[in-house]
Amino acid sequence: MGVRAVRKNGNSGNGKNKKNGKNKKNSLPQISPQQIAVIVGLLTNALEVESVLIDRDQRIQILLEGSIRKKTKADKMAEELDDISVSDLIEAYILR
């Protein structure tokens, strides 16, 4: 029969807490499907942060905006023409 040493905290040193028999390892926090969707949306640039608000009670609100619709060629063209004025567009169309 072997003798096993027990520390003052009740832990025998084998990684298990003697009181409840569970590992002392911290478990990962549970992530909801909604949280996963937000993380994926941010990582794929489908969502962008519009604003971050912090009130007096230090509560935080983050407004996200985005779309899961794929951009068409027209969408990409419209983004490129975003800095051009309407008059410049009309003039370019007439000269064409």
C-alpha angles and dihedrals in degrees: 000000000000127000117230121204117227120201124225092261091059093253117129091204095251094110094260126108108234093214099060103010093232127126114261089223111125111244121226117259116260113253119207123222089249091056091048090051091052092048092049091045092053094044093050094044091241087122127046129190108249098179144347118213127190119185131201092272088055093248112151130215121189118193114207125190132185149112135245091207113109115244115251126214088261090054091051091047091049090053091052091049093047093103095049119093123236091245090055090051092050092047091050090049093050094047090050 
